[in-house]
Amino acid sequence: MKNIVILISGGGSNMAAIVKAAKQQDWERRYGARVAAVVSNKADAKGLVFAREQGIATEVLDHRQFASREDFDAALAQRIDPYQPAVVVLAGFMRILTPGFVQHFAGRMVNIHPSLLPAFTGLHTHQRAIDAGCKFAGCTVHGVTAELDVGPILDQAVVPVLPDDTAETLAARVLTQEHIIYPRAVAALLQQR
Ligand code: GAR
């Protein structure tokens, strides 16, 4: 069985979209794959509730209890490793990862970013797209490399930026597309392996 481990920090709507797609498209039969665990750095991440309701194993590791980023990432890898993941999915996991962690999961970790990379790496992507006068925005699924929000682009979706958009309305429009492309990109990866 190919295990998928999903890392979240908050609402977990992308994680939920992947879990639902796995169920609806029967990823167990099609790809021999299942979402084995959802891991959060925040105990109160809303997504954990959904994951537990779905009967998925959950893990919480509070980054504030570690002296350094390296210590946290080492402990995080130790929590993930027992699942022997074929794919590690970052889904709104709001932590900058150390090179050691990225190296540990090299070639099997993906991220979704709420912009059309390589534009607007980092935070506040929607406001920055509006401020720049962009007519289009979107989201990108990419392989994770040591540099933040850089790495091979696996899938993208485009949405229009409307004249009266706020960061919130644009974020909502982009998020609906995230829920389409992230399950699609993960399924494509599973099919390749
Ligand atoms: C998503 O919009 C995702 O693209 C973004 O956080 C949101 C998480 O939503 N990720 C980043 O900004 C990573 N730098 P979710 O918890 O509902 O999936």
mmCIF file of C-alpha atoms and ligand atoms in Angstrom, residues 8-15 91-94 111-114 122-123 126 149 175 178-179, ligand 1:
data_model
loop_
_atom_site.group_PDB
_atom_site.id
_atom_site.type_symbol
_atom_site.label_atom_id
_atom_site.label_comp_id
_atom_site.label_asym_id
_atom_site.label_seq_id
_atom_site.Cartn_x
_atom_site.Cartn_y
_atom_site.Cartn_z
ATOM 1 C CA ILE A 8 -1.764 20.820 7.740
ATOM 2 C CA SER A 9 -1.785 23.855 10.027
ATOM 3 C CA GLY A 10 -5.367 25.065 9.816
ATOM 4 C CA GLY A 11 -8.659 24.548 8.034
ATOM 5 C CA GLY A 12 -7.434 21.635 6.014
ATOM 6 C CA SER A 13 -9.836 22.131 3.127
ATOM 7 C CA ASN A 14 -7.221 20.921 0.634
ATOM 8 C CA MET A 15 -6.585 17.877 2.800
ATOM 9 C CA ALA A 91 -1.651 21.303 2.503
ATOM 10 C CA GLY A 92 -1.583 24.694 4.144
ATOM 11 C CA PHE A 93 1.315 23.618 6.353
ATOM 12 C CA MET A 94 2.554 27.042 7.371
ATOM 13 C CA ASN A 111 3.055 21.594 -1.873
ATOM 14 C CA ILE A 112 0.203 23.803 -3.013
ATOM 15 C CA HIS A 113 0.812 27.524 -3.208
ATOM 16 C CA PRO A 114 -1.915 30.129 -3.764
ATOM 17 C CA GLY A 122 5.808 33.671 0.170
ATOM 18 C CA LEU A 123 2.829 35.161 1.982
ATOM 19 C CA HIS A 126 -3.694 37.516 -3.195
ATOM 20 C CA ASP A 149 7.853 27.854 -3.130
ATOM 21 C CA LEU A 175 -9.282 27.959 -3.179
ATOM 22 C CA GLU A 178 -6.967 24.345 -5.337
ATOM 23 C CA HIS A 179 -9.529 21.714 -4.388
HETATM 24 C C1 GAR B 1 -4.399 27.332 0.873
HETATM 25 O O1 GAR B 1 -4.897 28.446 0.157
HETATM 26 C C2 GAR B 1 -2.973 27.052 0.478
HETATM 27 O O2 GAR B 1 -2.707 27.274 -0.874
HETATM 28 C C3 GAR B 1 -2.231 28.023 1.343
HETATM 29 O O3 GAR B 1 -2.893 28.002 2.573
HETATM 30 C C4 GAR B 1 -4.265 27.668 2.363
HETATM 31 C C5 GAR B 1 -4.625 26.508 3.252
HETATM 32 O O4 GAR B 1 -5.994 26.234 3.200
HETATM 33 N N1 GAR B 1 -0.865 27.658 1.484
HETATM 34 C C6 GAR B 1 0.120 28.528 1.611
HETATM 35 O O5 GAR B 1 -0.051 29.723 1.671
HETATM 36 C C7 GAR B 1 1.505 27.925 1.711
HETATM 37 N N2 GAR B 1 2.506 28.922 1.606
HETATM 38 P P1 GAR B 1 -6.562 24.855 3.744
HETATM 39 O O6 GAR B 1 -5.963 24.634 5.149
HETATM 40 O O7 GAR B 1 -8.036 25.077 3.830
HETATM 41 O O8 GAR B 1 -6.174 23.777 2.807
#
